[in-house]
Short mmCIF file of C-alpha atoms in Angstrom, two decimals:
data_model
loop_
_atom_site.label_atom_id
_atom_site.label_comp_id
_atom_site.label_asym_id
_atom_site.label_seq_id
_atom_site.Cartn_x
_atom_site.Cartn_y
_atom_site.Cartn_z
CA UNK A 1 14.06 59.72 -159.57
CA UNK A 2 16.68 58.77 -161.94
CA UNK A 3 14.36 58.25 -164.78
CA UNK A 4 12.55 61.74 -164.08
CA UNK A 5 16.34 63.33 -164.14
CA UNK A 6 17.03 61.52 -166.96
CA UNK A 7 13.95 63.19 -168.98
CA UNK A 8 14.46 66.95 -167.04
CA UNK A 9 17.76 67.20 -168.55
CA UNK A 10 16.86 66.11 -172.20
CA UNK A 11 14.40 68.75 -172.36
CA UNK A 12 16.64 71.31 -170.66
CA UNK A 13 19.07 70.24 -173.69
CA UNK A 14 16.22 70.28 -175.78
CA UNK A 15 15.95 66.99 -177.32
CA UNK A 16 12.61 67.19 -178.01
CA UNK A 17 9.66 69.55 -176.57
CA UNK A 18 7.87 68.87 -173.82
CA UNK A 19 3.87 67.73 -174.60
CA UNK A 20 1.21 66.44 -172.18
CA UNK A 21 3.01 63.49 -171.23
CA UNK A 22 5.77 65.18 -168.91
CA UNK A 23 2.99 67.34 -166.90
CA UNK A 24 3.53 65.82 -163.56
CA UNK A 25 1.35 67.08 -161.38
CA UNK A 26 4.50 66.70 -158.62
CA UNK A 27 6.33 70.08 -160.37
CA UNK A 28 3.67 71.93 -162.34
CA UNK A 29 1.57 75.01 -162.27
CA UNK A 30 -1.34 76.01 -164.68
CA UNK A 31 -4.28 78.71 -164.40
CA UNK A 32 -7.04 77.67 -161.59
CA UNK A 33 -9.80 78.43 -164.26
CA UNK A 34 -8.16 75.95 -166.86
CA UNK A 35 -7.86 73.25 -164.46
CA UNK A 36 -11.77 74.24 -163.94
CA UNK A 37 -12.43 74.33 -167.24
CA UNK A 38 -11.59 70.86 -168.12
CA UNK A 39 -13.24 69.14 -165.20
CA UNK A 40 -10.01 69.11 -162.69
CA UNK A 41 -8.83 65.93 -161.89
CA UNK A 42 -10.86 62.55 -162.73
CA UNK A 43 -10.76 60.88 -159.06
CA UNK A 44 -11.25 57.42 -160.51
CA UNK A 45 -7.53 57.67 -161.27
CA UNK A 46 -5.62 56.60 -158.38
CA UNK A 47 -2.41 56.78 -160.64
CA UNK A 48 -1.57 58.34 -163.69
CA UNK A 49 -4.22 60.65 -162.97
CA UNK A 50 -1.78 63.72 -164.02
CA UNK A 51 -1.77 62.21 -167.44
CA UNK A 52 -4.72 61.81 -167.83
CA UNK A 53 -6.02 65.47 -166.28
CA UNK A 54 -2.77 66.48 -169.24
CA UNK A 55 -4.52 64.64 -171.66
CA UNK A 56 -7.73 66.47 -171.46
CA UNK A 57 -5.75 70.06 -171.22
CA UNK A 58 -3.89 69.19 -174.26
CA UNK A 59 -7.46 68.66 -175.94
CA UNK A 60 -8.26 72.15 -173.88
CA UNK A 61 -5.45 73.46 -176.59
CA UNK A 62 -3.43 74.45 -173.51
CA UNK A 63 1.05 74.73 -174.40
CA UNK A 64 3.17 72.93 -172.65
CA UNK A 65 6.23 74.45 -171.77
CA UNK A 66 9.30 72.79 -169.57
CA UNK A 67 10.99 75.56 -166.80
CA UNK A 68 14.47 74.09 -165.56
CA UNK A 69 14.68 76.19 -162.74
CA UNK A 70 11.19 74.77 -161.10
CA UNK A 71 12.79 72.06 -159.21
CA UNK A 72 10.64 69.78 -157.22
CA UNK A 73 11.34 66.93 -154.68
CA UNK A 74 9.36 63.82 -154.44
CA UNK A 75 10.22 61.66 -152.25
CA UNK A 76 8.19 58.16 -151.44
CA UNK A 77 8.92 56.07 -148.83
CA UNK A 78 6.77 52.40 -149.80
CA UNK A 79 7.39 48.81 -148.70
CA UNK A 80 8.65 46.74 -151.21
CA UNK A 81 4.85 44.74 -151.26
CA UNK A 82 3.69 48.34 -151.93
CA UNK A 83 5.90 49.08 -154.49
CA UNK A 84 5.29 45.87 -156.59
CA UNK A 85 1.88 46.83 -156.73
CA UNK A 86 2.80 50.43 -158.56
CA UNK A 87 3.60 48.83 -162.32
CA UNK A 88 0.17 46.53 -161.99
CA UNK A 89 -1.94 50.55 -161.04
CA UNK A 90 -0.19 51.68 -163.97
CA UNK A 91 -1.22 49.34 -165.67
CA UNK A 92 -4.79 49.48 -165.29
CA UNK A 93 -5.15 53.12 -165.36
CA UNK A 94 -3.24 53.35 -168.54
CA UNK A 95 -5.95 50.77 -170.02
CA UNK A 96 -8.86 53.15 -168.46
CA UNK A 97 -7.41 56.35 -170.08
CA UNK A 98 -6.53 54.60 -173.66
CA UNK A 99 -10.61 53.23 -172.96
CA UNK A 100 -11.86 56.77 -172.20
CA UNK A 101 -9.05 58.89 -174.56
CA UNK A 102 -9.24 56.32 -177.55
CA UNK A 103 -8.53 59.05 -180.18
CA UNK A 104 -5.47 59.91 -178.27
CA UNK A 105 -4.24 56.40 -178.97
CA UNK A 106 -1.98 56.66 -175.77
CA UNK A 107 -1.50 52.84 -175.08
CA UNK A 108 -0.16 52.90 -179.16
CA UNK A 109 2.13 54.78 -177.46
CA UNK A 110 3.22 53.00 -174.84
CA UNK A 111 3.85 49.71 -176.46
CA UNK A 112 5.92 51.45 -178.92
CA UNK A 113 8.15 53.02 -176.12
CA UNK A 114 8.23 49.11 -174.39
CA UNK A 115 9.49 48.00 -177.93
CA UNK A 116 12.48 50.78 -177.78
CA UNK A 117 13.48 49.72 -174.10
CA UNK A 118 16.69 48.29 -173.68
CA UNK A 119 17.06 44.82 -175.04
CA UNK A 120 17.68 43.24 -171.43
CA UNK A 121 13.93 44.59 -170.12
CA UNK A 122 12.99 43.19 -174.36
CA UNK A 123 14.55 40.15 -173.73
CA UNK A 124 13.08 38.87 -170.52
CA UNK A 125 9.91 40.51 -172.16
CA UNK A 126 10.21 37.30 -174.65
CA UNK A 127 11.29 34.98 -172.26
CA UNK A 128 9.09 35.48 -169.49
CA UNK A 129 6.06 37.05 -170.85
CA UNK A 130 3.51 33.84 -170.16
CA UNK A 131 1.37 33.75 -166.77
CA UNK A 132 3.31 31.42 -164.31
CA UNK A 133 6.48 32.14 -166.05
CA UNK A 134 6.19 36.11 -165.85
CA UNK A 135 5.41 35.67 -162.06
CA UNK A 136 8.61 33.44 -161.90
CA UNK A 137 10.80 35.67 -163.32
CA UNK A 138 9.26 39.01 -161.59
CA UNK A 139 10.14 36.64 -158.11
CA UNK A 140 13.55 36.11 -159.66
CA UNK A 141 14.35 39.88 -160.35
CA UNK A 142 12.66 40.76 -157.09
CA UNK A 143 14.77 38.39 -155.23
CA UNK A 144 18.08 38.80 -156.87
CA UNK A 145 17.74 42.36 -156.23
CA UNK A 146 17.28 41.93 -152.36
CA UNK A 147 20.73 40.25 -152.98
CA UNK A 148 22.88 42.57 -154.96
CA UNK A 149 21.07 45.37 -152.33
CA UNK A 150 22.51 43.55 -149.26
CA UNK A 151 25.94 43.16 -151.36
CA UNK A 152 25.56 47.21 -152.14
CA UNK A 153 25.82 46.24 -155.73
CA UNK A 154 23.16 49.07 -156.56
CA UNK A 155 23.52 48.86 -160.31
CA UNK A 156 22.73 45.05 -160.39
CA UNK A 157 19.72 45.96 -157.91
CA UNK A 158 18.49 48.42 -160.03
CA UNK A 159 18.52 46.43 -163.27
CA UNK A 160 16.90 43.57 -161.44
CA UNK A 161 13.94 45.98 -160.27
CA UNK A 162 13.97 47.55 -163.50
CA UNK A 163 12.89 44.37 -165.06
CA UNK A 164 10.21 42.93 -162.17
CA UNK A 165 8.68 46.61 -163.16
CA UNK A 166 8.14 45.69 -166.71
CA UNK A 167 7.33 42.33 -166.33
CA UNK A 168 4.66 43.28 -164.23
CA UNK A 169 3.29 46.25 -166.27
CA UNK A 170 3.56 44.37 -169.37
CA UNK A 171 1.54 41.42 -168.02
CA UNK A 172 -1.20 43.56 -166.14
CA UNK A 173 -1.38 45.53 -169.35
CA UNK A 174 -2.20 42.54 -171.34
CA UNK A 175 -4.42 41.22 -168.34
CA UNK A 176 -6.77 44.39 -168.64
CA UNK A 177 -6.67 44.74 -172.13
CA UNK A 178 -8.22 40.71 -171.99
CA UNK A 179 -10.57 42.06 -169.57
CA UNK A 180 -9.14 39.35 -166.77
CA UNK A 181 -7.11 42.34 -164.94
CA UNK A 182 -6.04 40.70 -161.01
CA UNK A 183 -5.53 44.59 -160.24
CA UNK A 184 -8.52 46.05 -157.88
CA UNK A 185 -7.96 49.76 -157.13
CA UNK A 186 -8.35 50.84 -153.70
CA UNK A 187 -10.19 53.18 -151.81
CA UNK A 188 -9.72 56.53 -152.28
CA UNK A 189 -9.05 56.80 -148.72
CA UNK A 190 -6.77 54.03 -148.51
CA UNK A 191 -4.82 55.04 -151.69
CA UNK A 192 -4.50 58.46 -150.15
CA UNK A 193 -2.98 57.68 -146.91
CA UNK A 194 -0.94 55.00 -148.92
#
């Protein structure tokens, strides 16, 4: 939520203009004969299946244009097991768009944007980025933020998940791109009700 606010008010100010990769399909509308057109959503995306229907409108030549009076809640409720598993979907959809959108070169993307993080998600990047050390340090993060929650210390609980999130993405990403990806989607009926 914080992250989401955080982009909603740079393009209300107008830092840059919004493109196909702030459609979320949580706060959005579009013509039912363009979503048609394009093929509607591609249900073997469990997640990041906005981006990747906003990919294929973009193609479509559709404009993308950012109303700051739409306002949208979104509120999830998940288990912290449940939640773990988000960065390692991400992960592996993002690998299956980049492998179906390759002229979009959308995982370019991404690793550029992990290489502009801030340096303490960079650092333990470096320092924990090898199998049984990444899965250390995610355990570390996950466990110091149960800590600084019970202590109300929410800005040391949100750094700590901040960085289990990325060391988790980061090492699924390379996992899939290896073709050795841990990460089994669901059933769509089990994702749903999820």
């Amino acid at each position: 939520a914080r992250q989401a606010k955080k982009e909603a008010d740079a393009l209300s100010r107008g830092d840059y203009a919004p493109t196909w990769r702030q459609f979320h399909t949580g706060n959005n509308c579009l013509p039912l004969d363009v979503f048609r057109a394009v093929g509607g959503f591609d249900e073997r995306f469990l997640r990041a299946e906005d981006d990747e229907l906003a990919l294929r409108l973009d193609r479509h030549g559709c404009k993308f244009v950012f109303e700051p009076s739409a306002l949208a809640w979104h509120y999830s409720h998940r288990s912290l097991e449940a939640w773990l598993l988000t960065p390692r979907a991400y992960a592996y959809f993002d690998h299956l768009m980049d492998q179906l959108h390759p002229e979009a070169g959308f995982l370019t993307q991404v690793k550029s944007e992990l290489r502009r993080r801030r340096l303490p998600l960079r650092l333990a990047r470096v320092l924990l980025h090898h199998g049984a050390t990444a899965r250390w340090g995610i355990d570390a993060c996950v466990g110091l933020a149960k800590l600084a929650h019970a202590r109300r210390a929410d800005a040391v609980t949100m750094a700590a998940l901040s960085i289990a999130y990325d060391l988790s993405y980061c090492r699924a990403l390379r996992d899939a791109e290896q073709g050795r990806s841990e990460f089994q989607p669901p059933s769509r009926e089990v994702a749903i009700a999820g």
